[in-house]
Tab-separated table of C-alpha atoms in Angstrom:
chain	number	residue	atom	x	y	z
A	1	UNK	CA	14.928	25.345	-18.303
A	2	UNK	CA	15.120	29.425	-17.618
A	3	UNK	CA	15.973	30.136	-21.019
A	4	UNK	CA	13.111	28.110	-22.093
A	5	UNK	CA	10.970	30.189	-20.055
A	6	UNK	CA	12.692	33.237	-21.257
A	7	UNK	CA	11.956	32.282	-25.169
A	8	UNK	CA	7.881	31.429	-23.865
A	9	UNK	CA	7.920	35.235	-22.760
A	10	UNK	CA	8.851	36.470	-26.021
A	11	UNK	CA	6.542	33.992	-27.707
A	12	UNK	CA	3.578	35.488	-25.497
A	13	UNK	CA	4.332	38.934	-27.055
A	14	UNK	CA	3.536	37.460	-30.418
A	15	UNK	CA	0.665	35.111	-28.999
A	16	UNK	CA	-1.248	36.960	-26.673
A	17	UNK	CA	-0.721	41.020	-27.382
A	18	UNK	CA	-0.335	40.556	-31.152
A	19	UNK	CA	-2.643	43.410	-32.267
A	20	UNK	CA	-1.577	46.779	-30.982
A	21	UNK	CA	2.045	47.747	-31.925
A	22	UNK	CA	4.176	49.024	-28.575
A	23	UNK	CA	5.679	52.890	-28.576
A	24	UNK	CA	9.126	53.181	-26.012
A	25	UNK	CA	10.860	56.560	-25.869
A	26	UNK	CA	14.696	56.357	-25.419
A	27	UNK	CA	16.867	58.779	-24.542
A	28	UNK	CA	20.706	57.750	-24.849
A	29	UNK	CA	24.081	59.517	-23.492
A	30	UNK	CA	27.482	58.636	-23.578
A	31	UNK	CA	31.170	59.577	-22.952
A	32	UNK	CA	34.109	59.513	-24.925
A	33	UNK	CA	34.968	56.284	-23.519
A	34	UNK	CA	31.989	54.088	-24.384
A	35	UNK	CA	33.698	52.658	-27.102
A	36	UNK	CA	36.658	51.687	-25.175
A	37	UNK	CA	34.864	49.726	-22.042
A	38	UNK	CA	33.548	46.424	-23.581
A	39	UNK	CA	33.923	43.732	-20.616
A	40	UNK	CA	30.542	43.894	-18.667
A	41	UNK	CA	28.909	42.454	-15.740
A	42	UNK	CA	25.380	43.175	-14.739
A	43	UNK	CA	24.105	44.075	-11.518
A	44	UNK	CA	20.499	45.497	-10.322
A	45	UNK	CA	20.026	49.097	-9.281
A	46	UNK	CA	16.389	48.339	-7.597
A	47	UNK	CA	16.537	48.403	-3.898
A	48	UNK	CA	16.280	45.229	-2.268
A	49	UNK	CA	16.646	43.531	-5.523
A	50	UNK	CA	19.587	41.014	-5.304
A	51	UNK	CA	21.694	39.502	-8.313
A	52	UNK	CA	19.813	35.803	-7.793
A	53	UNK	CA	16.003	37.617	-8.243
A	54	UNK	CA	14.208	35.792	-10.641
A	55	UNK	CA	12.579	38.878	-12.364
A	56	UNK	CA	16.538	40.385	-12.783
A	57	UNK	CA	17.665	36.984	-13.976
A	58	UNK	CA	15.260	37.384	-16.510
A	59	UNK	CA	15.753	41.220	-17.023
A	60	UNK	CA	19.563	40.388	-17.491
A	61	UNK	CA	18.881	38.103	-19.997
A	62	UNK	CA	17.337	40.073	-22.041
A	63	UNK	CA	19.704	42.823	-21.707
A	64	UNK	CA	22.558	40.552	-22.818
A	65	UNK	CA	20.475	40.014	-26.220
A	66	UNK	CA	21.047	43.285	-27.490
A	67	UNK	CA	24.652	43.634	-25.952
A	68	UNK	CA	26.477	41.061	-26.795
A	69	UNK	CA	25.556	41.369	-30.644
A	70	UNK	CA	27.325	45.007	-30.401
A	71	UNK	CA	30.777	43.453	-28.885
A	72	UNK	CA	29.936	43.437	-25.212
A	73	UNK	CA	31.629	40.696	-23.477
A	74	UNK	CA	30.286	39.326	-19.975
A	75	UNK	CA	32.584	39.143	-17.093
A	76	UNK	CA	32.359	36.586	-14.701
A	77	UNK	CA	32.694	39.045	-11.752
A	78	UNK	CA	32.544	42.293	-10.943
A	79	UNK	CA	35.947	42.367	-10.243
A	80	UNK	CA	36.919	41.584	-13.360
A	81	UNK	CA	34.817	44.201	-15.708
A	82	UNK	CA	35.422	47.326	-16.653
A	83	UNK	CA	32.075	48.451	-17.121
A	84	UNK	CA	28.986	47.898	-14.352
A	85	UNK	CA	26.117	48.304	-15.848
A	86	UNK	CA	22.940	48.782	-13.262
A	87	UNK	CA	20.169	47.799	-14.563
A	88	UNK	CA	16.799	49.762	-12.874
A	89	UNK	CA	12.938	49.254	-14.078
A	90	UNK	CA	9.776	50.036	-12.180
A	91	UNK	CA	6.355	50.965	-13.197
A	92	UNK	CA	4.059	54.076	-11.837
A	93	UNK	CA	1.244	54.389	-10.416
A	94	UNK	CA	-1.786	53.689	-12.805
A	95	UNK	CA	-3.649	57.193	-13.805
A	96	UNK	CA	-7.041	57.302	-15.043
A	97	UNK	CA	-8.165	59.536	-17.854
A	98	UNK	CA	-12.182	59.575	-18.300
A	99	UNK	CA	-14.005	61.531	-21.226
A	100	UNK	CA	-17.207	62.261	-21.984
A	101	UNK	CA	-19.044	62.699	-25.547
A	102	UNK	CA	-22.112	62.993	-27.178
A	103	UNK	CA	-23.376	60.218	-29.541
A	104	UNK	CA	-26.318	60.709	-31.654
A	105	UNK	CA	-29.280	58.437	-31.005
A	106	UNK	CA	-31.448	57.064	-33.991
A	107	UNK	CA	-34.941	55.814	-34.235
A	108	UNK	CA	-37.189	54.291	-36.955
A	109	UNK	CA	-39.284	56.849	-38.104
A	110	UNK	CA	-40.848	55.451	-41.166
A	111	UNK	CA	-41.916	52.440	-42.936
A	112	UNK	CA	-41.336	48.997	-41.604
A	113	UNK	CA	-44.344	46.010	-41.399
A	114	UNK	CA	-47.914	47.464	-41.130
A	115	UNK	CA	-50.775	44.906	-40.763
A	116	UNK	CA	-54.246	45.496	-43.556
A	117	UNK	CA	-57.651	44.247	-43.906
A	118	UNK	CA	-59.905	45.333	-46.554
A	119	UNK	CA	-63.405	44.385	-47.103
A	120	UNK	CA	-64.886	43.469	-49.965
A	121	UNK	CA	-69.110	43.203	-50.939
A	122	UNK	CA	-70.592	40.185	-53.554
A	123	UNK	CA	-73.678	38.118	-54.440
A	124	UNK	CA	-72.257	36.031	-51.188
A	125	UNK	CA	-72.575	39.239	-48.845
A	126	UNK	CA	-69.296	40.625	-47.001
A	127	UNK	CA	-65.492	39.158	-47.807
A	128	UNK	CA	-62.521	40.655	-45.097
A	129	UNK	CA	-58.788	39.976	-46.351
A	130	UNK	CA	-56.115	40.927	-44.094
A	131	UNK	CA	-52.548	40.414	-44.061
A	132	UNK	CA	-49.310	42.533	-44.098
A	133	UNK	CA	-47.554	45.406	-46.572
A	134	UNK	CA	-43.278	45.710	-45.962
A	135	UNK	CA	-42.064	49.130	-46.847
A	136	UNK	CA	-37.978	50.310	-46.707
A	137	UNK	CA	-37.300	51.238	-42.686
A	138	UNK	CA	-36.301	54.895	-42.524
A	139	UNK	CA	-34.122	56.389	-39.729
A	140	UNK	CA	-33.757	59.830	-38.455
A	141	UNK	CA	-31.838	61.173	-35.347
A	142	UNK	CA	-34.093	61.416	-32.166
A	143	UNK	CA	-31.397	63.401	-29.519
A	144	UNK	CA	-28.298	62.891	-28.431
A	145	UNK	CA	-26.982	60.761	-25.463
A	146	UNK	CA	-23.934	61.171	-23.323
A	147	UNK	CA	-21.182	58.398	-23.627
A	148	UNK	CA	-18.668	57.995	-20.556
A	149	UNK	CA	-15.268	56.320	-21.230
A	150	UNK	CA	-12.939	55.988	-18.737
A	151	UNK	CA	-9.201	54.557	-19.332
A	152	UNK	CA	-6.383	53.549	-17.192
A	153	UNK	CA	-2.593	54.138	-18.772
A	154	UNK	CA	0.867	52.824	-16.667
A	155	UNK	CA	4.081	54.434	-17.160
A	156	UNK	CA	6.870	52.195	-17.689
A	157	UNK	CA	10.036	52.525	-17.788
A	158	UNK	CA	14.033	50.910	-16.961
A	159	UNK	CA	17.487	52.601	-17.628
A	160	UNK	CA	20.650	51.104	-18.566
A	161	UNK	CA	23.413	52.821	-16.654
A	162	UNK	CA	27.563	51.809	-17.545
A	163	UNK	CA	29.450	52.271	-14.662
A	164	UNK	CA	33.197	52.690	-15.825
A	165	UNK	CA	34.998	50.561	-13.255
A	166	UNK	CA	38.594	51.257	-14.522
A	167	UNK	CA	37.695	54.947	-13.388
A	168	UNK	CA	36.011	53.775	-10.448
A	169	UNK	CA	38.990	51.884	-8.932
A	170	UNK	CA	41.404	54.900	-9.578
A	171	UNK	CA	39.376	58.108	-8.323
A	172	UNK	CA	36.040	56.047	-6.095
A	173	UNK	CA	33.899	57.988	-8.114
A	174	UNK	CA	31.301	56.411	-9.779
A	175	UNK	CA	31.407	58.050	-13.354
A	176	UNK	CA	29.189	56.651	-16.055
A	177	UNK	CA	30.627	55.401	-19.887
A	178	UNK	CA	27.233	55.534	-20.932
A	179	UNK	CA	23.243	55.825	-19.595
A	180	UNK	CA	20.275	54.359	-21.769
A	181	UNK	CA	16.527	55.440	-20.490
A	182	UNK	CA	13.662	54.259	-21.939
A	183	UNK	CA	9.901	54.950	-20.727
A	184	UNK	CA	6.683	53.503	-22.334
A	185	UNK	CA	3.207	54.219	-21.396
A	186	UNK	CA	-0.148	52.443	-21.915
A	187	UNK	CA	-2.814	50.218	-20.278
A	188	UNK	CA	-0.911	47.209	-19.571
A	189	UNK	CA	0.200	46.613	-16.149
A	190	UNK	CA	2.209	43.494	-16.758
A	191	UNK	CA	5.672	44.488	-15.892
A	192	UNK	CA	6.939	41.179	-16.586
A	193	UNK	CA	5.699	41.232	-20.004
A	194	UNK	CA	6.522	45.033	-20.796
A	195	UNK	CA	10.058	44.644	-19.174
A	196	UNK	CA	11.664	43.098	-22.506
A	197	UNK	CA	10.021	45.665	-25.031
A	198	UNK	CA	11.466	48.164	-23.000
A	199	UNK	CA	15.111	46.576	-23.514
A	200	UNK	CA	14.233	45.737	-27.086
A	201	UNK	CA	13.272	49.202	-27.797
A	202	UNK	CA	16.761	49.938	-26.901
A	203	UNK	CA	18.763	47.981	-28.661
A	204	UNK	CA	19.633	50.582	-31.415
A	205	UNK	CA	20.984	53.036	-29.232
A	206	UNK	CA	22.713	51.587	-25.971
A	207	UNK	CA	26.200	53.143	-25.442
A	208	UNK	CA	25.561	55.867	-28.134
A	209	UNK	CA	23.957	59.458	-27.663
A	210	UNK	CA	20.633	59.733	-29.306
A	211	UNK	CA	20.668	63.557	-28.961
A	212	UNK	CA	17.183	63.551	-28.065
A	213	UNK	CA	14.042	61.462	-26.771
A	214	UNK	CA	13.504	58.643	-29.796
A	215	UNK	CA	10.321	57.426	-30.141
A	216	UNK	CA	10.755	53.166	-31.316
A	217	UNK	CA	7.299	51.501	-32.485
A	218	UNK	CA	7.558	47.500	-32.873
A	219	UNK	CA	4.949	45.207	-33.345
A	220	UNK	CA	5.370	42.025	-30.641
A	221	UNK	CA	6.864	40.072	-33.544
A	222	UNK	CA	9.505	42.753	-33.613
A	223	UNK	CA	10.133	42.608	-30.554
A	224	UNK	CA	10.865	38.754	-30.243
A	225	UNK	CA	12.993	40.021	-33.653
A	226	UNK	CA	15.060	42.205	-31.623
A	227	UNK	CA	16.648	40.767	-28.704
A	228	UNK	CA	16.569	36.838	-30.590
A	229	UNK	CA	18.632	38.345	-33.387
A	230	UNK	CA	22.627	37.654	-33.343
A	231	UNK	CA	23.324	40.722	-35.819
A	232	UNK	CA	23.853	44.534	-35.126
């Protein structure tokens, strides 16, 4: 039944946001060791967030989409993985941007339905014929007027953090194999719905270093592509 309701999320990506394609930026870093640490097990990094949330449930699954196609192997404990990997998302506080600009304003100047009569003089006195002559409308600009639009853009963003737990046991330090952010911005506020294109956005570049922010653009469909495929 979750997973079911996991698949009808991704299918609402295609369904109901299917016309405006979604930008994520990701930034990537890793260790010599992120090959080397392939047995996971995911907890949340949110505060107050516990492992049997219902918005991490789903995050996790998600996650484990574009892991496990790359080699990563869940744990059934934490005790039993060498990698932790914290998974943190959240969304700012909305921001709005207003502009102004000036629109030209038109009005019929010419032509257009005018209304005749003529008179007319005979043996039988006086004759008046009215009626109605259609010339081509013409249109010239009038003044200008002032147009106000205002928007309202979210950031959002998670990150992907790989605890090495080997390294962990033998120094209590926490040390990370490898640390995935991504951020998005726009006018959705949906968390729940933005939450997987953020981890789909990712996919590429978990446990690697990108070098640099990487901008991703999928359409929903890729999205649903992304963390339903089984291949690399």
């Amino acid at each position: 039944m979750r997973l079911a309701l996991f698949f009808l999320t991704l299918v609402c990506l295609s369904g109901c946001n299917s016309v405006h394609p979604y930008t994520v930026s990701v930034n990537s870093f890793s260790s010599a060791k992120a090959s080397e640490l392939q047995r996971y097990y995911v907890v949340p990094g949110n505060p107050s967030t516990t492992e049997d949330d219902l918005q991490f449930q789903e995050a996790k699954f998600y996650l484990e989409q574009i892991l496990q196609p790359k080699g990563f192997q869940p744990a059934d404990s934490l005790a039993k993985a060498n990698l932790a990997i914290i998974l943190t998302y959240g969304m700012g506080q909305p921001q709005t941007y207003t502009s102004t600009s000036s629109v030209p304003v038109y009005k019929q100047t010419g032509g257009g339905i005018h209304p005749y009569s003529q008179v007319t003089y005979g043996i039988y006195g006086a004759q008046v014929t009215s009626g109605t002559i259609y010339q081509q409308p013409t249109y010239s600009v009038v003044g200008q007027e002032t147009k106000i639009t205002s928007k309202t853009v979210y950031s959002r963003w998670a990150r992907i953090d790989a605890v090495d737990m080997k390294e962990a046991r033998k120094t209590n330090k926490v040390t990370s194999a490898w640390d995935t952010r991504i951020e998005s911005s726009g006018t959705s506020g949906d968390l729940r719905q933005i939450i997987p294109v953020l981890i789909a956005g990712a996919k590429d570049y978990v446990a690697t270093s990108t070098g640099r922010n990487v901008d991703v653009v999928m359409t929903p469909q890729q999205v649903n592509a992304r963390l339903l495929s089984k291949g690399q």
